[in-house]
PDB file of C-alpha atoms in Angstrom:
ATOM      1  CA  UNK A   1     -21.005  53.369 -25.592  1.00 81.00           C
ATOM      2  CA  UNK A   2     -19.871  55.360 -28.303  1.00 84.00           C
ATOM      3  CA  UNK A   3     -17.806  53.071 -29.967  1.00 81.00           C
ATOM      4  CA  UNK A   4     -21.231  50.415 -29.230  1.00 81.00           C
ATOM      5  CA  UNK A   5     -24.361  52.304 -29.089  1.00 87.00           C
ATOM      6  CA  UNK A   6     -27.158  49.856 -28.481  1.00 85.00           C
ATOM      7  CA  UNK A   7     -24.510  47.756 -25.919  1.00 86.00           C
ATOM      8  CA  UNK A   8     -25.706  49.582 -22.937  1.00 89.00           C
ATOM      9  CA  UNK A   9     -28.515  46.389 -21.831  1.00 88.00           C
ATOM     10  CA  UNK A  10     -26.665  44.309 -22.295  1.00 88.00           C
ATOM     11  CA  UNK A  11     -23.524  45.334 -20.577  1.00 89.00           C
ATOM     12  CA  UNK A  12     -23.788  47.554 -17.558  1.00 91.00           C
ATOM     13  CA  UNK A  13     -25.710  45.248 -15.389  1.00 92.00           C
ATOM     14  CA  UNK A  14     -22.652  43.113 -15.996  1.00 91.00           C
ATOM     15  CA  UNK A  15     -19.569  46.275 -15.555  1.00 92.00           C
ATOM     16  CA  UNK A  16     -22.176  47.448 -11.747  1.00 93.00           C
ATOM     17  CA  UNK A  17     -21.290  43.475 -10.794  1.00 93.00           C
ATOM     18  CA  UNK A  18     -17.935  43.488 -11.299  1.00 92.00           C
ATOM     19  CA  UNK A  19     -17.796  47.386  -9.674  1.00 93.00           C
ATOM     20  CA  UNK A  20     -19.412  45.145  -6.385  1.00 92.00           C
ATOM     21  CA  UNK A  21     -16.458  42.931  -6.705  1.00 92.00           C
ATOM     22  CA  UNK A  22     -17.391  40.269  -8.684  1.00 92.00           C
ATOM     23  CA  UNK A  23     -14.607  38.649 -11.325  1.00 93.00           C
ATOM     24  CA  UNK A  24     -17.457  37.818 -14.306  1.00 91.00           C
ATOM     25  CA  UNK A  25     -16.331  34.936 -17.327  1.00 92.00           C
ATOM     26  CA  UNK A  26     -19.417  34.537 -19.854  1.00 89.00           C
ATOM     27  CA  UNK A  27     -18.676  33.234 -23.433  1.00 90.00           C
ATOM     28  CA  UNK A  28     -21.057  34.151 -25.968  1.00 89.00           C
ATOM     29  CA  UNK A  29     -22.070  37.945 -24.737  1.00 90.00           C
ATOM     30  CA  UNK A  30     -25.252  38.505 -27.754  1.00 90.00           C
ATOM     31  CA  UNK A  31     -24.222  42.570 -28.370  1.00 88.00           C
ATOM     32  CA  UNK A  32     -26.093  44.885 -31.005  1.00 88.00           C
ATOM     33  CA  UNK A  33     -25.379  47.723 -32.035  1.00 85.00           C
ATOM     34  CA  UNK A  34     -26.008  49.729 -35.130  1.00 83.00           C
ATOM     35  CA  UNK A  35     -28.733  46.331 -36.524  1.00 86.00           C
ATOM     36  CA  UNK A  36     -25.692  44.541 -36.110  1.00 89.00           C
ATOM     37  CA  UNK A  37     -25.659  40.789 -33.918  1.00 90.00           C
ATOM     38  CA  UNK A  38     -22.310  40.328 -32.245  1.00 91.00           C
ATOM     39  CA  UNK A  39     -21.542  37.630 -29.978  1.00 91.00           C
ATOM     40  CA  UNK A  40     -18.544  38.406 -27.585  1.00 89.00           C
ATOM     41  CA  UNK A  41     -16.401  36.007 -24.857  1.00 91.00           C
ATOM     42  CA  UNK A  42     -15.620  38.270 -21.671  1.00 90.00           C
ATOM     43  CA  UNK A  43     -13.383  38.738 -18.659  1.00 92.00           C
ATOM     44  CA  UNK A  44     -14.252  40.920 -16.202  1.00 91.00           C
ATOM     45  CA  UNK A  45     -12.389  41.782 -14.061  1.00 92.00           C
ATOM     46  CA  UNK A  46     -12.394  44.502 -11.120  1.00 92.00           C
ATOM     47  CA  UNK A  47      -9.276  47.270 -10.872  1.00 93.00           C
ATOM     48  CA  UNK A  48      -8.511  47.751  -7.024  1.00 92.00           C
ATOM     49  CA  UNK A  49      -6.592  50.255  -5.815  1.00 90.00           C
ATOM     50  CA  UNK A  50      -5.959  49.932  -1.762  1.00 86.00           C
ATOM     51  CA  UNK A  51      -9.541  47.742  -1.009  1.00 86.00           C
ATOM     52  CA  UNK A  52     -11.437  50.345  -3.474  1.00 90.00           C
ATOM     53  CA  UNK A  53     -13.243  49.605  -6.648  1.00 92.00           C
ATOM     54  CA  UNK A  54     -11.616  52.081  -8.551  1.00 92.00           C
ATOM     55  CA  UNK A  55     -12.318  50.302 -12.716  1.00 91.00           C
ATOM     56  CA  UNK A  56     -12.004  47.156 -14.456  1.00 90.00           C
ATOM     57  CA  UNK A  57     -10.234  45.345 -16.980  1.00 91.00           C
ATOM     58  CA  UNK A  58     -12.091  43.932 -19.833  1.00 89.00           C
ATOM     59  CA  UNK A  59     -10.559  41.079 -22.150  1.00 90.00           C
ATOM     60  CA  UNK A  60     -13.383  39.825 -25.275  1.00 88.00           C
ATOM     61  CA  UNK A  61     -12.761  37.848 -28.138  1.00 90.00           C
ATOM     62  CA  UNK A  62     -14.618  37.762 -30.786  1.00 90.00           C
ATOM     63  CA  UNK A  63     -17.045  34.656 -31.034  1.00 89.00           C
ATOM     64  CA  UNK A  64     -19.334  35.783 -33.392  1.00 90.00           C
ATOM     65  CA  UNK A  65     -18.063  33.122 -36.288  1.00 89.00           C
ATOM     66  CA  UNK A  66     -18.323  30.191 -33.465  1.00 85.00           C
ATOM     67  CA  UNK A  67     -21.001  31.013 -32.475  1.00 88.00           C
ATOM     68  CA  UNK A  68     -23.200  31.600 -36.193  1.00 88.00           C
ATOM     69  CA  UNK A  69     -21.277  27.867 -36.534  1.00 82.00           C
ATOM     70  CA  UNK A  70     -22.342  26.205 -33.725  1.00 84.00           C
ATOM     71  CA  UNK A  71     -26.168  27.706 -34.762  1.00 86.00           C
ATOM     72  CA  UNK A  72     -25.943  25.749 -38.006  1.00 84.00           C
ATOM     73  CA  UNK A  73     -24.668  22.256 -36.848  1.00 75.00           C
ATOM     74  CA  UNK A  74     -27.419  23.041 -34.067  1.00 82.00           C
ATOM     75  CA  UNK A  75     -29.218  23.895 -36.879  1.00 82.00           C
ATOM     76  CA  UNK A  76     -28.062  20.811 -38.839  1.00 77.00           C
ATOM     77  CA  UNK A  77     -28.338  18.494 -35.572  1.00 73.00           C
ATOM     78  CA  UNK A  78     -31.786  18.603 -35.834  1.00 78.00           C
ATOM     79  CA  UNK A  79     -33.118  17.962 -39.430  1.00 79.00           C
ATOM     80  CA  UNK A  80     -31.171  15.050 -39.216  1.00 70.00           C
ATOM     81  CA  UNK A  81     -32.276  13.531 -36.165  1.00 74.00           C
ATOM     82  CA  UNK A  82     -35.568  14.136 -37.789  1.00 75.00           C
ATOM     83  CA  UNK A  83     -34.883  12.751 -41.711  1.00 74.00           C
ATOM     84  CA  UNK A  84     -32.986  10.304 -39.345  1.00 70.00           C
ATOM     85  CA  UNK A  85     -36.795   9.190 -37.351  1.00 75.00           C
ATOM     86  CA  UNK A  86     -38.382   9.501 -40.826  1.00 75.00           C
ATOM     87  CA  UNK A  87     -35.952   6.860 -42.524  1.00 75.00           C
ATOM     88  CA  UNK A  88     -36.156   4.915 -38.824  1.00 75.00           C
ATOM     89  CA  UNK A  89     -40.165   4.596 -39.329  1.00 77.00           C
ATOM     90  CA  UNK A  90     -39.822   3.918 -43.419  1.00 74.00           C
ATOM     91  CA  UNK A  91     -37.465   1.442 -42.840  1.00 75.00           C
ATOM     92  CA  UNK A  92     -38.803  -0.163 -39.567  1.00 79.00           C
ATOM     93  CA  UNK A  93     -42.806   0.069 -41.024  1.00 78.00           C
ATOM     94  CA  UNK A  94     -42.708  -1.318 -44.513  1.00 78.00           C
ATOM     95  CA  UNK A  95     -45.215  -3.220 -46.136  1.00 78.00           C
ATOM     96  CA  UNK A  96     -44.472  -5.114 -48.913  1.00 84.00           C
ATOM     97  CA  UNK A  97     -41.006  -3.372 -49.644  1.00 87.00           C
ATOM     98  CA  UNK A  98     -37.581  -3.272 -47.739  1.00 89.00           C
ATOM     99  CA  UNK A  99     -34.604  -0.816 -47.643  1.00 88.00           C
ATOM    100  CA  UNK A 100     -31.201  -2.033 -46.530  1.00 92.00           C
ATOM    101  CA  UNK A 101     -27.486  -0.992 -46.627  1.00 91.00           C
ATOM    102  CA  UNK A 102     -24.888  -3.703 -47.687  1.00 94.00           C
ATOM    103  CA  UNK A 103     -21.459  -2.247 -47.122  1.00 93.00           C
ATOM    104  CA  UNK A 104     -18.443  -3.768 -48.645  1.00 92.00           C
ATOM    105  CA  UNK A 105     -16.400  -7.232 -47.409  1.00 92.00           C
ATOM    106  CA  UNK A 106     -14.451  -8.281 -49.463  1.00 87.00           C
ATOM    107  CA  UNK A 107     -14.231 -11.097 -46.610  1.00 89.00           C
ATOM    108  CA  UNK A 108     -17.089 -12.075 -47.462  1.00 87.00           C
ATOM    109  CA  UNK A 109     -18.418 -14.845 -49.951  1.00 87.00           C
ATOM    110  CA  UNK A 110     -20.824 -12.512 -51.165  1.00 86.00           C
ATOM    111  CA  UNK A 111     -18.251  -9.481 -51.374  1.00 87.00           C
ATOM    112  CA  UNK A 112     -20.601  -7.275 -48.655  1.00 90.00           C
ATOM    113  CA  UNK A 113     -22.174  -6.481 -45.176  1.00 92.00           C
ATOM    114  CA  UNK A 114     -26.009  -5.351 -44.539  1.00 93.00           C
ATOM    115  CA  UNK A 115     -25.512  -3.106 -41.916  1.00 92.00           C
ATOM    116  CA  UNK A 116     -28.636  -2.128 -42.284  1.00 89.00           C
ATOM    117  CA  UNK A 117     -32.477  -3.755 -43.733  1.00 90.00           C
ATOM    118  CA  UNK A 118     -36.079  -3.173 -42.858  1.00 89.00           C
ATOM    119  CA  UNK A 119     -37.619  -6.253 -39.994  1.00 90.00           C
ATOM    120  CA  UNK A 120     -39.823  -6.906 -43.322  1.00 89.00           C
ATOM    121  CA  UNK A 121     -37.307  -8.550 -45.944  1.00 89.00           C
ATOM    122  CA  UNK A 122     -37.270 -11.330 -43.887  1.00 89.00           C
ATOM    123  CA  UNK A 123     -40.644 -11.555 -44.654  1.00 87.00           C
ATOM    124  CA  UNK A 124     -40.363 -11.148 -48.301  1.00 88.00           C
ATOM    125  CA  UNK A 125     -37.003 -13.360 -48.769  1.00 89.00           C
ATOM    126  CA  UNK A 126     -37.573 -16.098 -46.004  1.00 88.00           C
ATOM    127  CA  UNK A 127     -34.445 -15.380 -44.000  1.00 90.00           C
ATOM    128  CA  UNK A 128     -34.516 -15.334 -40.188  1.00 89.00           C
ATOM    129  CA  UNK A 129     -31.807 -12.879 -39.868  1.00 91.00           C
ATOM    130  CA  UNK A 130     -31.167 -10.048 -42.569  1.00 90.00           C
ATOM    131  CA  UNK A 131     -27.923  -9.088 -41.267  1.00 92.00           C
ATOM    132  CA  UNK A 132     -27.302 -12.328 -42.128  1.00 92.00           C
ATOM    133  CA  UNK A 133     -26.311 -12.190 -46.143  1.00 91.00           C
ATOM    134  CA  UNK A 134     -25.459 -15.542 -46.478  1.00 90.00           C
ATOM    135  CA  UNK A 135     -29.067 -16.216 -46.235  1.00 89.00           C
ATOM    136  CA  UNK A 136     -30.118 -13.650 -48.896  1.00 90.00           C
ATOM    137  CA  UNK A 137     -29.283 -16.088 -51.179  1.00 91.00           C
ATOM    138  CA  UNK A 138     -29.795 -19.473 -49.298  1.00 89.00           C
ATOM    139  CA  UNK A 139     -34.235 -19.523 -50.610  1.00 90.00           C
ATOM    140  CA  UNK A 140     -33.272 -18.911 -53.963  1.00 93.00           C
ATOM    141  CA  UNK A 141     -35.343 -20.564 -56.405  1.00 94.00           C
ATOM    142  CA  UNK A 142     -32.668 -23.038 -58.486  1.00 94.00           C
ATOM    143  CA  UNK A 143     -33.430 -20.993 -61.945  1.00 95.00           C
ATOM    144  CA  UNK A 144     -32.747 -17.939 -60.750  1.00 95.00           C
ATOM    145  CA  UNK A 145     -29.899 -18.774 -58.260  1.00 94.00           C
ATOM    146  CA  UNK A 146     -26.914 -17.986 -61.524  1.00 95.00           C
ATOM    147  CA  UNK A 147     -28.201 -15.318 -62.973  1.00 95.00           C
ATOM    148  CA  UNK A 148     -28.467 -13.868 -59.480  1.00 94.00           C
ATOM    149  CA  UNK A 149     -24.969 -14.346 -58.028  1.00 93.00           C
ATOM    150  CA  UNK A 150     -23.346 -13.246 -61.810  1.00 94.00           C
ATOM    151  CA  UNK A 151     -25.933  -9.976 -60.951  1.00 94.00           C
ATOM    152  CA  UNK A 152     -24.519  -9.251 -57.850  1.00 92.00           C
ATOM    153  CA  UNK A 153     -20.468 -10.320 -58.444  1.00 91.00           C
ATOM    154  CA  UNK A 154     -20.936  -7.845 -61.291  1.00 93.00           C
ATOM    155  CA  UNK A 155     -22.211  -4.813 -59.213  1.00 93.00           C
ATOM    156  CA  UNK A 156     -19.503  -4.914 -56.594  1.00 91.00           C
ATOM    157  CA  UNK A 157     -16.917  -5.604 -58.919  1.00 91.00           C
ATOM    158  CA  UNK A 158     -17.906  -3.324 -61.539  1.00 93.00           C
ATOM    159  CA  UNK A 159     -19.221  -1.010 -59.263  1.00 93.00           C
ATOM    160  CA  UNK A 160     -22.814  -0.634 -61.321  1.00 94.00           C
ATOM    161  CA  UNK A 161     -26.048  -1.269 -60.551  1.00 94.00           C
ATOM    162  CA  UNK A 162     -27.856  -4.091 -59.810  1.00 94.00           C
ATOM    163  CA  UNK A 163     -31.552  -4.997 -60.580  1.00 93.00           C
ATOM    164  CA  UNK A 164     -32.945  -8.099 -60.970  1.00 93.00           C
ATOM    165  CA  UNK A 165     -36.204 -10.201 -60.363  1.00 92.00           C
ATOM    166  CA  UNK A 166     -36.070 -13.466 -58.517  1.00 94.00           C
ATOM    167  CA  UNK A 167     -38.186 -15.553 -56.630  1.00 93.00           C
ATOM    168  CA  UNK A 168     -37.871 -16.702 -52.359  1.00 93.00           C
ATOM    169  CA  UNK A 169     -38.668 -20.048 -50.686  1.00 92.00           C
ATOM    170  CA  UNK A 170     -41.206 -18.675 -47.983  1.00 89.00           C
ATOM    171  CA  UNK A 171     -40.819 -21.743 -44.864  1.00 87.00           C
ATOM    172  CA  UNK A 172     -43.231 -20.384 -43.010  1.00 87.00           C
ATOM    173  CA  UNK A 173     -45.294 -19.857 -45.630  1.00 88.00           C
ATOM    174  CA  UNK A 174     -44.459 -22.651 -47.285  1.00 91.00           C
ATOM    175  CA  UNK A 175     -44.872 -21.317 -51.395  1.00 89.00           C
ATOM    176  CA  UNK A 176     -42.069 -19.195 -53.675  1.00 91.00           C
ATOM    177  CA  UNK A 177     -42.281 -15.825 -53.502  1.00 90.00           C
ATOM    178  CA  UNK A 178     -41.099 -12.551 -56.157  1.00 91.00           C
ATOM    179  CA  UNK A 179     -39.347 -10.000 -55.081  1.00 92.00           C
ATOM    180  CA  UNK A 180     -37.582  -7.170 -56.805  1.00 91.00           C
ATOM    181  CA  UNK A 181     -34.202  -6.500 -56.248  1.00 92.00           C
ATOM    182  CA  UNK A 182     -32.951  -3.038 -57.060  1.00 92.00           C
ATOM    183  CA  UNK A 183     -29.507  -0.622 -55.314  1.00 92.00           C
ATOM    184  CA  UNK A 184     -27.124   1.778 -57.093  1.00 93.00           C
ATOM    185  CA  UNK A 185     -23.503   2.286 -55.528  1.00 94.00           C
ATOM    186  CA  UNK A 186     -22.242   4.493 -53.205  1.00 93.00           C
ATOM    187  CA  UNK A 187     -18.725   6.149 -52.943  1.00 94.00           C
ATOM    188  CA  UNK A 188     -16.538   7.797 -50.652  1.00 91.00           C
ATOM    189  CA  UNK A 189     -14.608  11.169 -50.949  1.00 89.00           C
ATOM    190  CA  UNK A 190     -12.108   9.803 -52.787  1.00 90.00           C
ATOM    191  CA  UNK A 191     -14.066   7.284 -55.565  1.00 91.00           C
ATOM    192  CA  UNK A 192     -14.130   3.549 -53.736  1.00 92.00           C
ATOM    193  CA  UNK A 193     -16.974   1.827 -54.095  1.00 94.00           C
ATOM    194  CA  UNK A 194     -18.068   1.903 -49.927  1.00 94.00           C
ATOM    195  CA  UNK A 195     -21.895   0.895 -50.110  1.00 94.00           C
ATOM    196  CA  UNK A 196     -24.740  -0.291 -51.747  1.00 94.00           C
ATOM    197  CA  UNK A 197     -28.037   1.024 -50.816  1.00 92.00           C
ATOM    198  CA  UNK A 198     -31.500  -1.002 -52.317  1.00 90.00           C
ATOM    199  CA  UNK A 199     -34.672  -1.267 -52.110  1.00 90.00           C
ATOM    200  CA  UNK A 200     -36.679  -4.979 -52.853  1.00 90.00           C
ATOM    201  CA  UNK A 201     -40.061  -4.675 -53.948  1.00 90.00           C
ATOM    202  CA  UNK A 202     -42.657  -7.681 -53.142  1.00 89.00           C
ATOM    203  CA  UNK A 203     -43.740  -8.634 -56.660  1.00 85.00           C
ATOM    204  CA  UNK A 204     -45.747 -11.903 -55.461  1.00 84.00           C
ATOM    205  CA  UNK A 205     -49.532 -10.830 -55.745  1.00 82.00           C
ATOM    206  CA  UNK A 206     -48.791  -8.898 -59.074  1.00 79.00           C
ATOM    207  CA  UNK A 207     -46.767 -12.289 -60.362  1.00 75.00           C
ATOM    208  CA  UNK A 208     -50.142 -14.841 -59.212  1.00 72.00           C
ATOM    209  CA  UNK A 209     -51.940 -11.755 -60.819  1.00 75.00           C
ATOM    210  CA  UNK A 210     -50.905 -12.600 -64.243  1.00 71.00           C
ATOM    211  CA  UNK A 211     -50.532 -16.283 -63.980  1.00 72.00           C
ATOM    212  CA  UNK A 212     -54.116 -15.900 -63.273  1.00 72.00           C
ATOM    213  CA  UNK A 213     -54.430 -13.943 -65.757  1.00 71.00           C
ATOM    214  CA  UNK A 214     -52.739 -16.008 -68.483  1.00 75.00           C
ATOM    215  CA  UNK A 215     -54.150 -18.902 -67.092  1.00 75.00           C
ATOM    216  CA  UNK A 216     -57.693 -16.957 -68.139  1.00 76.00           C
ATOM    217  CA  UNK A 217     -56.620 -16.777 -71.685  1.00 73.00           C
ATOM    218  CA  UNK A 218     -55.479 -19.626 -72.262  1.00 77.00           C
ATOM    219  CA  UNK A 219     -59.044 -20.856 -71.060  1.00 77.00           C
ATOM    220  CA  UNK A 220     -60.782 -18.510 -73.230  1.00 75.00           C
ATOM    221  CA  UNK A 221     -58.331 -19.460 -76.104  1.00 76.00           C
ATOM    222  CA  UNK A 222     -59.365 -22.692 -75.617  1.00 78.00           C
ATOM    223  CA  UNK A 223     -63.113 -21.481 -75.478  1.00 78.00           C
ATOM    224  CA  UNK A 224     -62.466 -19.824 -78.731  1.00 74.00           C
ATOM    225  CA  UNK A 225     -60.999 -22.205 -80.172  1.00 79.00           C
ATOM    226  CA  UNK A 226     -63.429 -24.951 -79.265  1.00 77.00           C
ATOM    227  CA  UNK A 227     -66.448 -22.732 -80.456  1.00 79.00           C
ATOM    228  CA  UNK A 228     -64.572 -22.219 -83.462  1.00 80.00           C
ATOM    229  CA  UNK A 229     -65.184 -25.789 -83.915  1.00 80.00           C
ATOM    230  CA  UNK A 230     -68.344 -25.997 -82.945  1.00 79.00           C
ATOM    231  CA  UNK A 231     -68.918 -23.795 -85.026  1.00 78.00           C
ATOM    232  CA  UNK A 232     -67.559 -24.889 -88.569  1.00 80.00           C
ATOM    233  CA  UNK A 233     -68.628 -28.673 -87.522  1.00 82.00           C
ATOM    234  CA  UNK A 234     -72.656 -27.154 -87.901  1.00 81.00           C
ATOM    235  CA  UNK A 235     -71.840 -24.369 -91.060  1.00 80.00           C
ATOM    236  CA  UNK A 236     -70.592 -28.864 -92.660  1.00 82.00           C
ATOM    237  CA  UNK A 237     -73.823 -30.404 -90.802  1.00 81.00           C
ATOM    238  CA  UNK A 238     -76.163 -27.386 -92.535  1.00 80.00           C
ATOM    239  CA  UNK A 239     -74.521 -27.542 -95.929  1.00 83.00           C
ATOM    240  CA  UNK A 240     -75.242 -31.328 -95.334  1.00 82.00           C
ATOM    241  CA  UNK A 241     -78.381 -31.048 -94.906  1.00 81.00           C
ATOM    242  CA  UNK A 242     -79.111 -28.618 -97.772  1.00 82.00           C
ATOM    243  CA  UNK A 243     -77.022 -31.172-100.229  1.00 81.00           C
ATOM    244  CA  UNK A 244     -79.478 -33.778 -99.318  1.00 83.00           C
ATOM    245  CA  UNK A 245     -82.186 -31.259 -99.465  1.00 81.00           C
ATOM    246  CA  UNK A 246     -81.083 -30.972-103.289  1.00 79.00           C
TER     247      UNK A 246
END
């Protein structure tokens, strides 16, 4: 204890047990001395002379780095679990948008395999199985399909982001839905493309509002034109009346 002042409280109870004839094996025994905390894996064994304990053998291995690493790992796992819990909540409760991950799969005709998808993607794209990547393209509007296929091919082959609006037919709702899909490529430590992380955003109400606004503007333009024609007609009548009066 001259070498480790302050360690008495941790060690003396163990020594007493050994002097009573017990062999002790303990991992990560906490020792604090001189304001420094360390951890030790220890084995304490009694030494006998005839049948009397006359001393003890102390074998100690410094475990401080391991304990610190285990603590960091535990903290990391806790934060990771919290992050995963938050991510699961976002994914499961998504409304009017969806989050997904598509892994690279060269055997798939569309080059990808869905490994994560919000349930809301079924409503947005009209698919029955969001983990079937082929279905994502089945309900596309014929006018949008070539553009989407080309953008998908370019993203996978050139490792570039995907960013496209498109219309999908929702059979349950019996209507076309507008969505905007944005995804970014992900790479492994060696720079190889491994996946795309993306989001699908519902634009249906926005497009409906834009269409209604456009129809309103067209109606207003038509009314303005009609009023302009009426005003011009009244002007011509007024001029004719003035000519008659003259």
